Each structure stands twice: as structure tokens, then as C-alpha cells.
Amino acid sequence: MTLARLAARHGVATAFSPSEGVTVPVPETTVIAVLGALGVDATTPEAVAASLGAAERAERERLLPPTLVRHTDDGPLRPPAGLPDGTLLRVATETGELHEGDDWARLPLGVHTVDAEAPDGRTGRATLIVAPARVPAPATRAYGLLVQLYSLLSEHSWGMGDLGDLRELVSWAGRAHGAGFVQVNPLHAGVPGAPSDPSPYRPSSRRFPDPVHLRIERIAEYAHLDAGPREEMDRLLTAAAELREGVLAKGATIDLDAVRALKLRALELVTAVDLGPGRRAEYHDFLAERGRALEDHATYQALAERHGPRWRSWPEALRTPEGAAAAARADAELAARVDFHCRLAWLTDRQLAEAADAAREAGMTVGIVHDLAVGVHPEGSDVWARQGDFAAGMSVGAPPDAFNSRGQDWGLPPWRPDALAAAGYAPYRGLLRELLRHAGALRIDHVMGLFRLWWVPEGREPTEGTYVRYDAEAMLAVLVLEAHRAGALVVGEDLGTVEPGVREALAGRGVFGTSVLWFERDWAGGGAPLPPGAWRTDCVATATTHDLPSTAARLSGDHVLLRHRLGLLGGDLERERTADAAETAEWLGLLQRLGLLPEGPGDEEAEIRAVHRFLARTPARMVGVWLPDLVGDRRPQNLPGTWDEYPNWRLPVAGPGGQPLTLEQLAASPRAHALLRTAAEGAGARTAPPGARAV
């Protein structure tokens, strides 16, 4: 019982509910291990009693909690209640202004510092977050495209989709088809070295983008290469063309490592060109604005090239940013390489800005929706740079549920909630600010992680994990504040197991959810498909996601055959196919009854259009069209539960027969035009006038 009290004080669950009415106790060894990762000794009964006593004593003696949250809809801003009479208060705003006493009414939005001094000599300090009531809302209803950028190659790509392709895509979709947004996968920096992890959801750093997405030819210095470097660049361009053509061959996959190697050499040539005075001044401004965080990231990149990406195996002096910075000061070659990686971050930032500008110029009401992964690689830049912010020996995952009895371990070290609070949420604030720089909206993967995460101790099965709580009020306040400053929407991926009250709390702050057609059923009333009028308003409504079958695969039943071929089916093939066909027929029947499928069943293209007519009938403020659905692609980009069995995150967009298609071919596809016309009409979007050029 004492252990349970200690765990509760630190937000560590001792039981969880995988389904309604079912409670499963957490192994005591797990609770002890998780508390240990939070710096709390619970290894013996005596240690538990001592830790509990220390926690209770600290709470009694403290004047202020670590974080105070105030929203503009909370009424007049007032000091915290319960302070001893005569306590002196001083607020230092984030801009350096001082406010003394009880007059907090004039405090601006921001993240401020509160100092308190009680008459008995006790002092306290807290972070005060003053945030708007809600994140911005879309001005009008919009539809848009959902795409994994690497999968969309153009005739100019270097073996994978890049920021030049994104610029073309948003311009085409906005101008020719009235799309209001394009949502992309996380563009976070990947872990260097080969073979690399191709998953964009297990990056090295979430704060900085990956220069592998650069379009080399759009870098200003590319035009000023001297004769010798130009000859080498021409050879690289030839190799890139061969790589692209190889990927576009039927059955081929994207080779991220090959693309990275070519671009890295090309970038070395381009960055050897001197910057002009204006460009150099802009670069120096970028360095000053990004400060220590960028320097640490670039230092990690440089050291990873020299010693390999696993920083825990580096020479001991280099395992901390402080030691590495000293090494860089004494090593001119290393310092030059650090500057090189800073340059790459700047160049990538510039092309992200160009893509965002193209979306605005194309008339997109939202723009580019960037994606925030739920965590980072344990050997990556973010963990190396801020080791104390992450829980050592822990991994984020998911508990066992009706869909996966073994649970999941995602291999991502979690942030320590106590470390975040102690830092005034600075790591989280900095991350959001970077991602929102060029975003019309931000999608947050596994948005439930703002409230709690499933921690799995190292070496144990996911079933032996437990939930750890975060200060959701503070996390949401920071999110609302940063989104407000950027003028950006926020979309939460809230699929799967969602704790009661979470969706309501998110909606209350203006955070949109994600609603996928096949999961939207009246579960309380028998499980029938949910009619369009019963869907929620504040969401992105879509037919599928990167982790699910494409609409063509779902309608045809191909996804069942794929899972059977890979040994992922839990039951008999024929039984699974029969159940899947019945579910599909149920949805198609509803589409027919609503008059959305006048062609009748049996025409795949017509059925996909009918699905999107249905989505348009919902009140959802945003409707997402999975870009591979435009051309009938049957392959999922990611098949959960596989690693080597399936080429996750490596597939180019392809037609029904598996033949990869370029952006240019997709933009000329009558099938794509028909579906986009359906989506645009349903959303009431403006489109190009009849006869206008689509490309």
C-alpha cells in the first residue's frame, strides 16, 4: 500500500484497464523500475517509506507547485491561492518585465517565472504559463492530401520525394484542385549511418529537419560551382537519375541510405561555395536564433560521422555535449564539420519556408500540416544532447488490448515528466516552436501522450509496462500558446485506446481529432456504421492512414491476403476474408442507401469516390484524402507488426498493379482528377475553371 501511495505521488500507475470493466495489476517490479527511472528509490520497504516521507515533506514545505497554468478564459488572472498571508510575489515575464504584488491582471501571454517569499523565510519558484483559451480554428472547411513525402518521386527527385516535390505538390493541389492543405510525414532528422532506420517516426531529433529532404538544385550556391566541383556534381546527378529510375521500376523500393550518401557529397560541394554577404548574414541570424540546441545537434552529427551513431560507445569525453564542445574547440576539422551540419539545417529550413510560401500562394487555407513523432531514437541527437530529460532504461509503447494481446514496444525513450516541469517545459516549447515555424498546422502522433505514456522497462515484455502521467494541463497550455503564436491549427492522432476525458479535454482547447471511416461505428448501439451526421466536427475525417490499408486494398480485401502471406493473421484465412467482406458490404450498403454510390457496387474507382462523398457529408472541418488513393495504390506504407517481412517506409506511390508513378504522372491521371473533383465538390472548395491546365 505504501508503494502504491509513492507511485501515485509520481504519476506511476499500479493498475490499468485494457477494456471497460477490466482492471489488470501492474507487476511490482515494474513499478519499482519506473520509479527508479524517475530518481525515486523504491527497492526496499525501508527505501519506499523514506522516499514517501521525503515526497510528503517536500510538498508540505513548498510554496508553489512547479508549474502554474492560466488561460485567458479562466477569468481575471490572479495569484495562486493558499499562500501564507504576507507572501511577497514577483513575476518576471519572458520579455524581462517585472510585476510585483498581487496585480496579475496585466500579465501578457507567455511563459513567465514566479518567485515567492513567505514571512517565515521560505522561498519558491514556479513557471507560469499564460495561454489563450484555444488553438486557432480553420477559417473555412477544407479538404487536403495526406502523403508520405519520401514516397512521392518526381522526374527531378534523387531517389525519394523531397522538398522540391512538396513545393510542386502544394502548388498543384491548391491551384488546380482547391485543396486547403497537404499533410506530410515527420521530416525529423534521422539517425546517421547505414543501414539506417527508415521509419520517420523513430528519428534522431524531432527538433531539426533532415537535410536528406533537400532539393540540391534549388540551393542558391549550386549555380556558382567552379568547373571541377561542377564535373563531380554532374556525375552525382547521373547517379541520382539512375537511382530514381531504379526506384520507379516495378517492385523496387526506396533506398534511403543511397540517397543520403549522394546528397551528402553534393552538399559538401555546394557548401564549399562562399556565401554572399546577404546570405551569410541570414545564416548568422539563423545560428544566433537556434543557439545551443542547433550547435549540440550539429556536433552530434559530426561526431556520429567519426565514431558511429551509437553515442554511448563514443570516447567517454564525448558522451556529453559539454565534453564534445570542448573537443570541437580544439579540433579544427571537427569544428568545420559542425559548421557544415549547421549549414545543412539552415538550408533545409529555407526550403521548408519556400514550400510553406508556395502553399499560401496557391490559396491553401491551412497550408502544410507537419507531423510530430511521439518520440526519438535512444541513440539519437536529442537524447545525447539532453540526457537528463529522458528516462534511462525505459521505452514508450502500448499496453495489450483487443487488437494486440502482446502490447507494443516502440523503442523510444520517454521524457521524464519531472524533468520537463523542472525546466519550465523548455524542451517541449523549443520543439513546438521549431516545428511550427513553417506549418499551417501540426499533427501530433499519439496525442494521448500529452496525458500519459506506457513505459516499458528495458528487457521486459510490453505487457509488463505501466502508465506514467504527465502534467496534461501544462502540456496543453504550452501547445495552445505556441500554436497561437504561429497561427497554426493542431490535429491530434487519437486512434486506439483513449482514456476517458482525453478527447473532451483536447476538444475543449481546440485540438482536432482524427476520425477514420472504418473505425467510426455506433459502438454503444450495436456497432453499425456511424451515419455521417453523427461524426464529430472538430476532426480530420479520412478513409485511411499510413498505418492502415489503402482504400483500394480495403475494398478489395487485398489487405487480408497480405497479412496472411506475412503470417500476421490471427485466425483462419477464409474466416477472416468472410468477416472482412461482410464489413465492406455493410459500408457499401450504407453508401448506396445514402445515394452516394449511384454506380452500384463492383466498380472500385466509383466505390472510392463514394467513400469520399461520405466523408464530405460529415460535419468534419477537415477532410483528408490519402494520396495513394488517387491512383488505386494497394500497398500500405507501413504494416505494424513487421520489420524485415515488409518494406515499411520504402515504397513509392504506385498504381493498382504496383507500377510506381511520378508526381507528373499522378497529376495527369484521370482517376486522380476524378477523385480530387469529388473531394473538392464535397468540401465546397474552389477549383480551376473548366478547361484550365491541371499541371
XYZ file of C-alpha atoms in Angstrom:
695
model
C 0.000 0.000 0.000
C 2.882 2.356 0.784
C 4.400 1.576 -2.641
C 1.065 2.426 -4.284
C 0.971 5.778 -2.452
C 4.535 6.543 -3.525
C 3.757 5.579 -7.128
C 0.630 7.751 -7.171
C 2.637 10.754 -5.984
C 4.913 10.379 -9.004
C 2.190 9.629 -11.546
C 3.040 5.928 -11.879
C 0.053 3.615 -12.281
C -0.145 0.375 -10.292
C -3.029 -0.980 -12.406
C -4.602 -0.303 -15.796
C -7.831 -1.081 -17.654
C -7.371 -2.672 -21.102
C -11.152 -2.647 -21.580
C -14.230 -1.396 -19.784
C -14.820 -3.190 -16.507
C -11.420 -4.941 -16.561
C -8.554 -3.960 -14.242
C -5.093 -5.503 -14.523
C -2.489 -5.008 -11.775
C 0.980 -3.838 -12.784
C 3.866 -6.068 -11.612
C 5.504 -4.615 -8.526
C 8.922 -4.990 -10.160
C 7.735 -2.712 -12.976
C 6.556 -0.037 -10.547
C 9.902 -0.155 -8.735
C 11.859 0.068 -12.010
C 9.808 3.009 -13.296
C 10.147 4.882 -10.011
C 13.883 4.275 -10.207
C 13.964 5.842 -13.683
C 12.335 8.899 -12.093
C 15.057 9.076 -9.465
C 12.914 7.576 -6.690
C 14.316 4.686 -4.676
C 11.688 2.004 -4.053
C 13.942 -1.044 -3.970
C 13.180 -1.994 -0.347
C 10.314 -1.329 2.086
C 12.612 0.996 4.004
C 13.511 2.891 0.831
C 9.831 3.188 -0.090
C 8.993 4.660 3.327
C 11.897 7.083 3.154
C 11.033 8.211 -0.396
C 7.372 8.663 0.517
C 8.265 10.659 3.606
C 10.592 12.880 1.603
C 7.922 13.496 -1.056
C 5.254 14.355 1.511
C 7.631 16.639 3.403
C 8.652 18.461 0.216
C 5.019 19.016 -0.709
C 4.199 20.422 2.732
C 7.128 22.807 2.660
C 6.914 24.106 -0.887
C 5.252 27.453 -1.531
C 4.468 26.931 -5.214
C 3.884 23.949 -7.480
C 6.431 23.532 -10.295
C 4.020 24.925 -12.886
C 1.071 27.299 -12.805
C -1.305 27.424 -15.760
C -3.730 30.213 -16.603
C -5.885 30.516 -19.733
C -7.466 33.725 -20.936
C -10.930 32.225 -20.455
C -10.271 31.499 -16.776
C -11.447 34.947 -15.749
C -9.229 37.635 -14.204
C -5.660 36.452 -13.769
C -4.942 36.028 -10.052
C -2.040 34.770 -7.917
C -2.197 31.167 -6.663
C -4.447 30.533 -3.698
C -3.328 29.079 -0.370
C -0.154 31.121 0.128
C 0.578 32.346 3.683
C -0.584 35.869 4.414
C 2.137 38.372 3.675
C 3.829 36.286 0.956
C 5.683 38.524 -1.482
C 5.247 37.692 -5.173
C 7.265 38.790 -8.159
C 6.661 37.779 -11.783
C 9.389 38.095 -14.388
C 7.793 37.855 -17.830
C 9.565 36.100 -20.669
C 10.421 39.529 -22.111
C 12.067 40.681 -18.874
C 9.297 42.859 -17.422
C 8.787 42.700 -13.648
C 5.367 42.594 -11.977
C 5.262 42.729 -8.188
C 2.454 42.103 -5.759
C -0.992 40.740 -6.395
C -1.768 42.607 -9.623
C -1.538 39.866 -12.236
C -4.307 41.187 -14.452
C -1.866 42.825 -16.868
C 0.340 39.791 -17.406
C 0.777 39.041 -21.130
C 0.576 35.693 -22.857
C 3.781 33.753 -22.412
C 5.899 31.565 -20.150
C 6.895 33.571 -17.099
C 8.722 32.972 -13.811
C 7.052 33.472 -10.440
C 9.121 33.978 -7.281
C 7.515 33.826 -3.841
C 8.893 34.672 -0.403
C 6.870 33.786 2.697
C 7.120 35.657 6.007
C 8.813 32.619 7.580
C 11.684 32.852 5.092
C 10.628 30.088 2.768
C 11.024 30.810 -0.931
C 9.607 29.206 -4.023
C 9.802 29.487 -7.777
C 7.349 28.307 -10.424
C 6.850 28.519 -14.160
C 3.684 30.423 -15.069
C 2.145 29.618 -18.445
C -0.394 32.184 -19.616
C -2.102 30.801 -22.704
C -5.102 31.573 -24.899
C -8.251 29.540 -24.421
C -7.924 27.570 -27.671
C -5.661 26.942 -30.621
C -6.654 28.709 -33.855
C -9.534 27.224 -35.846
C -9.742 26.908 -39.642
C -11.468 29.848 -41.275
C -13.436 27.572 -43.586
C -13.947 23.872 -44.148
C -11.071 22.384 -46.115
C -10.009 19.180 -47.751
C -6.440 18.162 -48.409
C -3.974 15.420 -49.250
C -2.151 13.103 -46.854
C 1.225 11.926 -48.150
C 4.413 10.294 -47.004
C 6.780 12.698 -48.751
C 9.584 10.200 -49.396
C 7.118 8.062 -51.402
C 6.275 10.778 -53.954
C 9.028 10.975 -56.541
C 9.056 13.428 -59.420
C 11.160 13.442 -62.574
C 13.682 15.558 -60.630
C 13.916 13.572 -57.378
C 17.097 11.903 -56.229
C 15.537 8.530 -55.432
C 12.926 9.764 -52.934
C 10.445 12.607 -52.620
C 11.944 15.882 -51.407
C 11.060 19.463 -50.527
C 11.106 20.453 -54.175
C 8.438 17.826 -54.789
C 6.455 19.103 -51.808
C 6.574 22.595 -53.260
C 5.228 21.309 -56.582
C 2.566 19.198 -54.884
C 1.106 22.026 -52.797
C 1.133 24.403 -55.733
C -0.671 21.905 -57.985
C -3.153 20.715 -55.353
C -4.005 24.237 -54.223
C -4.177 25.984 -57.579
C -5.709 23.258 -59.742
C -7.919 21.473 -57.213
C -8.681 23.903 -54.396
C -7.017 21.757 -51.729
C -6.670 23.556 -48.415
C -3.761 21.563 -47.020
C -1.163 18.869 -47.569
C -0.199 16.742 -44.573
C 3.242 15.126 -44.628
C 5.055 12.545 -42.521
C 7.582 13.690 -39.908
C 10.564 15.333 -41.631
C 12.683 14.999 -38.489
C 16.414 14.306 -38.699
C 17.176 10.607 -38.969
C 19.920 8.729 -37.142
C 23.063 8.878 -39.324
C 24.918 5.811 -40.517
C 23.966 2.812 -42.613
C 21.896 0.770 -42.537
C 19.596 3.420 -41.123
C 16.174 3.107 -39.580
C 13.801 4.143 -42.395
C 10.930 4.969 -40.044
C 10.215 8.706 -39.892
C 8.616 8.013 -36.503
C 11.916 6.995 -34.821
C 14.154 9.967 -35.566
C 17.425 11.188 -34.150
C 15.993 14.634 -33.471
C 12.425 15.898 -33.587
C 13.608 19.483 -33.322
C 15.604 19.733 -36.548
C 14.683 18.544 -40.067
C 16.616 16.027 -42.119
C 18.699 17.520 -44.965
C 18.063 14.349 -46.972
C 14.840 16.147 -47.979
C 16.737 18.989 -49.677
C 16.378 19.621 -53.407
C 20.042 20.184 -54.219
C 19.452 22.136 -57.416
C 17.350 24.755 -55.563
C 20.212 25.755 -53.244
C 21.491 29.179 -54.353
C 25.174 28.200 -54.247
C 24.535 25.293 -56.645
C 24.608 27.743 -59.559
C 28.064 29.009 -58.598
C 30.061 25.774 -58.557
C 33.502 26.005 -60.166
C 34.479 23.736 -63.054
C 35.968 20.906 -61.003
C 33.136 20.622 -58.475
C 30.640 21.052 -61.345
C 32.034 17.973 -63.070
C 31.694 15.951 -59.895
C 28.185 17.293 -59.360
C 27.250 16.206 -62.865
C 28.395 12.678 -62.007
C 26.274 12.792 -58.863
C 23.282 13.953 -60.916
C 23.751 10.995 -63.239
C 23.912 8.623 -60.277
C 20.816 10.260 -58.814
C 18.927 9.792 -62.090
C 19.904 6.122 -62.138
C 18.763 5.761 -58.545
C 15.446 7.438 -59.350
C 14.818 5.272 -62.388
C 15.660 2.192 -60.337
C 13.092 3.119 -57.705
C 10.468 3.738 -60.383
C 10.912 0.224 -61.738
C 8.103 -2.106 -60.743
C 8.792 -3.892 -57.470
C 11.673 -1.590 -56.446
C 11.925 0.177 -53.092
C 13.384 3.461 -51.896
C 16.985 3.234 -50.706
C 17.247 5.999 -48.117
C 20.910 5.276 -47.398
C 21.887 5.542 -51.074
C 20.013 8.843 -51.399
C 21.634 10.170 -48.241
C 25.142 9.264 -49.435
C 24.657 11.026 -52.788
C 23.157 14.137 -51.252
C 25.769 14.359 -48.524
C 28.542 14.545 -51.110
C 26.559 17.030 -53.198
C 26.045 19.199 -50.139
C 29.742 19.129 -49.375
C 30.347 20.562 -52.855
C 27.630 23.198 -52.547
C 28.602 24.382 -49.070
C 32.220 24.834 -50.203
C 30.967 27.818 -52.248
C 31.338 31.073 -50.341
C 28.128 32.684 -49.182
C 27.396 36.190 -50.392
C 27.166 38.952 -47.775
C 23.380 38.816 -47.574
C 23.219 35.039 -47.387
C 25.976 34.978 -44.783
C 24.121 37.498 -42.635
C 20.962 35.414 -42.908
C 22.890 32.290 -41.911
C 24.409 34.024 -38.903
C 20.958 35.176 -37.804
C 19.796 31.569 -38.028
C 22.715 30.418 -35.866
C 22.002 33.093 -33.270
C 18.295 32.251 -33.127
C 18.845 28.491 -32.798
C 21.687 28.821 -30.323
C 22.911 25.927 -28.227
C 20.272 23.472 -29.419
C 21.473 23.648 -33.026
C 25.126 23.560 -32.008
C 24.522 20.388 -29.998
C 22.628 18.738 -32.854
C 25.323 19.609 -35.396
C 28.044 18.408 -33.012
C 26.278 15.082 -32.601
C 26.041 14.736 -36.390
C 29.741 15.448 -36.796
C 30.770 13.043 -34.042
C 28.482 10.334 -35.406
C 30.318 10.539 -38.723
C 33.625 9.999 -36.950
C 32.670 7.499 -34.225
C 29.401 5.959 -35.403
C 25.854 6.849 -34.329
C 25.824 4.943 -31.021
C 26.970 7.728 -28.725
C 27.162 5.511 -25.641
C 30.151 3.772 -27.290
C 32.000 7.031 -28.076
C 35.117 8.031 -26.135
C 33.920 8.968 -22.677
C 34.821 12.655 -23.020
C 32.457 12.954 -25.996
C 29.384 11.409 -24.398
C 28.122 14.765 -23.159
C 27.601 17.995 -25.123
C 29.959 19.857 -22.790
C 32.828 17.466 -23.441
C 32.106 17.387 -27.156
C 32.045 21.190 -27.385
C 35.484 21.333 -25.775
C 36.743 18.752 -28.281
C 35.358 20.787 -31.194
C 37.153 23.916 -29.967
C 40.431 22.012 -30.004
C 39.873 20.222 -33.329
C 39.605 22.459 -36.410
C 38.441 19.611 -38.634
C 35.649 18.683 -36.225
C 34.648 22.347 -35.822
C 34.396 22.695 -39.600
C 32.178 19.646 -39.756
C 29.938 21.073 -37.027
C 29.542 24.232 -39.103
C 28.729 22.070 -42.154
C 25.834 20.429 -40.347
C 24.627 23.802 -39.100
C 24.597 24.951 -42.729
C 22.512 21.925 -43.717
C 19.951 22.716 -41.016
C 19.732 26.285 -42.322
C 19.364 25.211 -45.954
C 16.621 22.755 -45.031
C 14.825 25.411 -43.035
C 14.929 27.730 -46.067
C 13.375 25.114 -48.359
C 10.695 24.359 -45.771
C 9.884 28.081 -45.828
C 9.708 28.034 -49.631
C 7.246 25.138 -49.555
C 5.097 26.965 -46.993
C 5.163 30.105 -49.162
C 4.090 28.047 -52.185
C 1.117 26.692 -50.235
C -0.003 30.195 -49.274
C 0.472 31.495 -52.805
C -1.617 28.585 -54.108
C -4.508 29.755 -51.944
C -4.372 26.988 -49.352
C -6.415 27.989 -46.309
C -4.377 25.821 -43.948
C -1.135 25.045 -45.771
C 1.336 22.321 -44.908
C 0.484 20.103 -41.949
C 3.713 18.886 -40.359
C 3.863 15.778 -38.205
C 5.360 15.407 -34.714
C 6.515 11.885 -33.896
C 5.790 10.573 -30.406
C 9.454 10.111 -29.515
C 13.067 9.763 -30.621
C 15.705 7.086 -31.115
C 17.651 6.244 -27.925
C 20.974 6.686 -29.750
C 19.998 9.920 -31.463
C 20.838 13.582 -31.161
C 18.013 14.638 -28.854
C 18.776 12.029 -26.196
C 22.528 12.699 -26.354
C 22.029 16.454 -26.035
C 19.557 16.332 -23.112
C 20.170 13.024 -21.385
C 18.642 14.133 -18.088
C 15.303 14.832 -19.756
C 14.804 11.180 -20.739
C 14.025 8.189 -18.537
C 17.011 5.847 -18.701
C 16.183 2.186 -19.229
C 12.601 2.878 -20.339
C 10.818 2.668 -23.662
C 7.460 4.009 -24.834
C 4.913 1.534 -26.149
C 1.313 0.429 -25.838
C -0.409 -1.949 -23.421
C -2.057 -5.167 -24.561
C -5.526 -4.636 -25.987
C -8.153 -6.342 -28.120
C -6.068 -5.827 -31.272
C -2.655 -6.836 -29.894
C -2.550 -9.147 -26.895
C 1.239 -8.783 -26.578
C 1.281 -4.993 -26.382
C 3.881 -2.904 -28.206
C 7.378 -1.603 -27.522
C 8.282 1.284 -29.837
C 11.898 1.614 -28.713
C 11.533 5.312 -27.847
C 12.829 6.630 -24.508
C 10.178 8.797 -22.801
C 10.581 12.288 -21.483
C 10.695 12.453 -17.685
C 7.689 14.496 -16.545
C 9.615 15.794 -13.530
C 12.493 16.969 -15.727
C 10.100 18.769 -18.062
C 8.473 20.553 -15.133
C 11.843 21.497 -13.619
C 12.907 23.015 -16.951
C 9.702 25.011 -17.289
C 8.843 22.816 -20.271
C 11.652 24.451 -22.258
C 12.466 21.285 -24.286
C 8.821 20.930 -25.282
C 8.437 24.636 -26.034
C 11.548 24.678 -28.194
C 10.426 21.598 -30.089
C 6.988 23.026 -30.858
C 8.401 26.386 -31.875
C 10.742 24.795 -34.414
C 8.065 22.570 -35.932
C 5.542 25.399 -36.179
C 7.911 27.791 -37.965
C 6.669 26.779 -41.403
C 3.493 24.875 -40.566
C -0.095 25.767 -41.241
C -0.990 23.019 -38.797
C 0.745 20.432 -36.668
C -0.341 16.804 -36.390
C 0.683 15.178 -33.108
C 1.190 11.447 -33.338
C -0.335 9.562 -30.377
C -1.643 12.793 -28.883
C -2.721 10.835 -25.790
C 0.950 11.052 -24.810
C 0.306 14.573 -23.568
C -1.634 12.911 -20.751
C 0.112 9.591 -20.125
C 2.518 7.158 -21.802
C 3.022 3.433 -21.448
C 6.554 2.873 -20.119
C 8.211 -0.500 -20.659
C 11.318 -1.271 -18.570
C 14.285 -2.407 -20.625
C 14.457 -6.179 -21.073
C 10.799 -6.767 -20.253
C 7.796 -7.545 -22.385
C 5.382 -4.732 -23.291
C 2.764 -6.494 -21.167
C 4.958 -5.684 -18.141
C 4.809 -1.924 -18.603
C 2.725 0.722 -16.874
C 1.298 4.162 -17.492
C 3.139 7.276 -16.329
C 1.242 10.553 -16.149
C 2.342 13.936 -17.452
C 1.021 17.336 -16.430
C -1.526 17.458 -19.242
C -2.740 20.898 -18.213
C 0.760 22.329 -18.647
C 1.496 20.344 -21.825
C -1.752 21.545 -23.400
C -1.180 25.142 -22.305
C 2.249 25.209 -23.942
C 0.777 23.662 -27.093
C -2.064 26.202 -27.245
C 0.329 29.092 -26.641
C 2.828 28.080 -29.332
C 0.110 27.262 -31.874
C -1.478 30.662 -31.188
C 1.832 32.417 -31.776
C 2.349 30.557 -35.054
C -1.263 30.969 -36.163
C -1.401 27.206 -36.721
C -4.043 24.542 -36.211
C -3.360 21.391 -34.208
C -4.538 17.888 -35.111
C -4.169 15.014 -32.657
C -3.900 11.391 -33.734
C -6.274 9.941 -31.157
C -6.857 6.464 -32.570
C -6.720 3.314 -30.467
C -7.033 3.171 -26.681
C -8.036 6.619 -25.416
C -8.523 7.330 -21.736
C -11.955 8.726 -20.822
C -11.994 12.516 -20.838
C -8.953 12.942 -23.092
C -10.845 13.679 -26.302
C -13.058 16.124 -24.418
C -10.056 17.916 -22.925
C -8.394 18.201 -26.321
C -11.566 19.448 -27.985
C -12.003 21.988 -25.213
C -8.694 23.553 -26.223
C -9.458 23.431 -29.946
C -7.254 20.443 -30.788
C -8.787 18.437 -33.630
C -9.002 14.653 -33.521
C -8.623 12.045 -36.266
C -11.617 10.014 -37.457
C -11.062 7.072 -39.822
C -14.081 5.757 -41.726
C -13.732 2.064 -40.908
C -13.480 2.715 -37.156
C -16.427 5.110 -36.921
C -19.231 2.907 -35.639
C -22.038 3.249 -33.149
C -20.317 1.041 -30.578
C -22.861 1.857 -27.881
C -25.786 0.946 -30.135
C -24.710 -2.332 -31.690
C -21.707 -1.360 -33.799
C -23.410 -0.270 -37.038
C -21.534 2.216 -39.257
C -21.886 5.704 -37.856
C -24.033 7.867 -40.157
C -22.259 10.966 -41.452
C -24.317 13.411 -39.393
C -23.202 11.703 -36.157
C -19.489 12.288 -36.756
C -17.670 14.910 -34.693
C -16.989 18.329 -36.175
C -13.515 19.100 -34.845
C -11.533 16.429 -36.621
C -9.759 15.387 -39.779
C -12.037 12.810 -41.394
C -10.275 10.326 -43.645
C -10.582 6.854 -45.123
C -7.156 5.632 -44.038
C -3.714 6.493 -42.655
C -0.109 5.440 -43.265
C -0.524 2.548 -40.785
C -3.688 1.182 -42.419
C -4.610 -0.405 -45.759
C -5.301 1.901 -48.675
C -8.951 2.253 -49.587
C -8.485 0.078 -52.688
C -6.896 -2.674 -50.584
C -9.663 -2.416 -48.001
C -12.458 -2.624 -50.565
C -10.852 -5.488 -52.481
C -9.809 -7.478 -49.414
C -6.177 -7.438 -50.551
C -5.076 -6.342 -47.089
C -6.279 -9.649 -45.610
C -4.308 -11.637 -48.188
C -1.209 -9.542 -47.478
C -1.409 -10.191 -43.750
C -1.972 -13.890 -44.403
C 1.075 -14.040 -46.667
C 3.189 -12.461 -43.920
C 1.825 -14.701 -41.169
C 0.085 -11.871 -39.341
C -3.476 -13.166 -39.381
C -4.738 -14.263 -36.004
C -7.300 -16.698 -37.410
C -8.271 -18.840 -40.368
C -7.872 -17.126 -43.767
C -11.330 -17.923 -45.095
C -12.991 -16.867 -41.862
C -11.059 -13.585 -41.878
C -11.914 -12.954 -45.529
C -15.576 -13.634 -44.910
C -15.692 -11.265 -41.942
C -13.833 -8.581 -43.880
C -16.133 -8.913 -46.885
C -19.175 -8.606 -44.633
C -17.805 -5.413 -43.077
C -17.071 -3.943 -46.504
C -20.527 -4.887 -47.778
C -22.072 -3.194 -44.751
C -20.345 0.075 -45.564
C -21.110 -0.166 -49.284
C -24.743 -0.804 -48.452
C -24.830 2.380 -46.383
C -23.213 4.334 -49.224
C -25.880 3.074 -51.610
C -28.732 3.887 -49.238
C -27.408 7.424 -48.903
C -27.310 7.787 -52.685
C -23.519 8.166 -52.708
C -22.843 5.152 -54.939
C -25.199 5.511 -57.922
C -22.964 3.224 -59.999
C -23.661 0.334 -57.624
C -21.036 -1.979 -56.082
C -18.332 -3.619 -58.152
C -16.645 -0.514 -59.602
C -13.611 0.124 -57.399
C -12.993 3.693 -58.556
C -16.652 4.570 -58.033
C -16.602 2.998 -54.570
C -13.559 5.049 -53.553
C -15.251 8.212 -54.774
C -18.371 7.220 -52.814
C -16.282 6.821 -49.657
C -15.063 10.390 -50.096
C -18.559 11.668 -50.820
C -19.492 10.133 -47.465
C -16.615 11.917 -45.727
C -17.786 15.171 -47.292
C -21.241 14.623 -45.790
C -19.816 14.552 -42.261
C -19.510 17.844 -40.359
C -15.716 17.380 -40.091
C -13.927 20.703 -40.561
C -11.069 18.970 -42.392
C -11.281 16.016 -44.804
C -8.083 14.182 -45.707
C -7.527 12.208 -48.908
C -4.742 9.607 -48.739
C -2.694 10.497 -51.817
C -2.102 6.865 -52.940
C -5.909 6.503 -53.078
C -5.872 8.905 -56.037
C -4.325 6.197 -58.207
C -5.578 2.998 -56.556
C -2.356 2.007 -54.776
C -2.965 -1.217 -52.835
C 0.102 -1.238 -50.608
C 0.244 0.263 -47.095
C 3.262 2.449 -46.382
C 3.675 0.762 -43.014
C 2.389 -2.587 -41.811
C 2.529 -2.634 -37.991
C 3.995 -5.811 -36.581
C 6.571 -6.229 -39.351
C 10.197 -5.261 -39.750
C 12.051 -7.309 -42.379
C 8.890 -9.041 -43.600
C 7.537 -5.956 -45.354
C 9.287 -2.884 -46.902
C 7.858 -0.351 -44.456
C 8.554 3.320 -45.218
C 10.294 2.416 -48.509
C 7.509 2.196 -51.079
C 6.967 4.737 -53.862
C 3.379 5.658 -54.715
C 2.131 3.181 -57.327
C -0.904 2.328 -59.406
C -3.206 -0.665 -58.848
C -0.745 -3.064 -60.459
C 2.199 -1.896 -58.355
C 3.882 0.202 -61.056
C 5.389 3.309 -59.369
C 4.118 6.656 -60.604
C 5.886 10.002 -60.619
C 4.282 13.202 -59.407
C 3.928 14.248 -63.028
C 2.128 11.012 -63.926
C -0.131 11.282 -60.900
C -1.039 14.872 -61.759
C -2.025 13.752 -65.282
C -4.090 10.752 -64.096
C -7.809 10.914 -64.987
C -8.503 8.689 -61.985
C -6.745 11.157 -59.676
C -8.592 14.101 -61.194
C -11.956 12.405 -60.730
C -11.365 11.716 -57.030
C -9.990 15.207 -56.397
C -13.014 16.707 -58.124
C -15.268 14.645 -55.838
C -13.364 15.754 -52.732
C -13.318 19.412 -53.802
C -17.038 19.465 -54.569
C -17.840 17.878 -51.221
C -15.745 20.411 -49.335
C -17.103 23.330 -51.334
C -13.570 24.148 -52.435
C -12.762 26.400 -55.331
C -11.223 24.553 -58.284
C -9.638 25.512 -61.535
C -12.162 26.653 -64.169
C -13.226 24.141 -66.841
C -10.534 23.707 -69.427
C -7.787 25.096 -67.210
C -4.475 23.311 -67.237
C -4.162 20.889 -64.326
C -0.399 20.633 -64.391
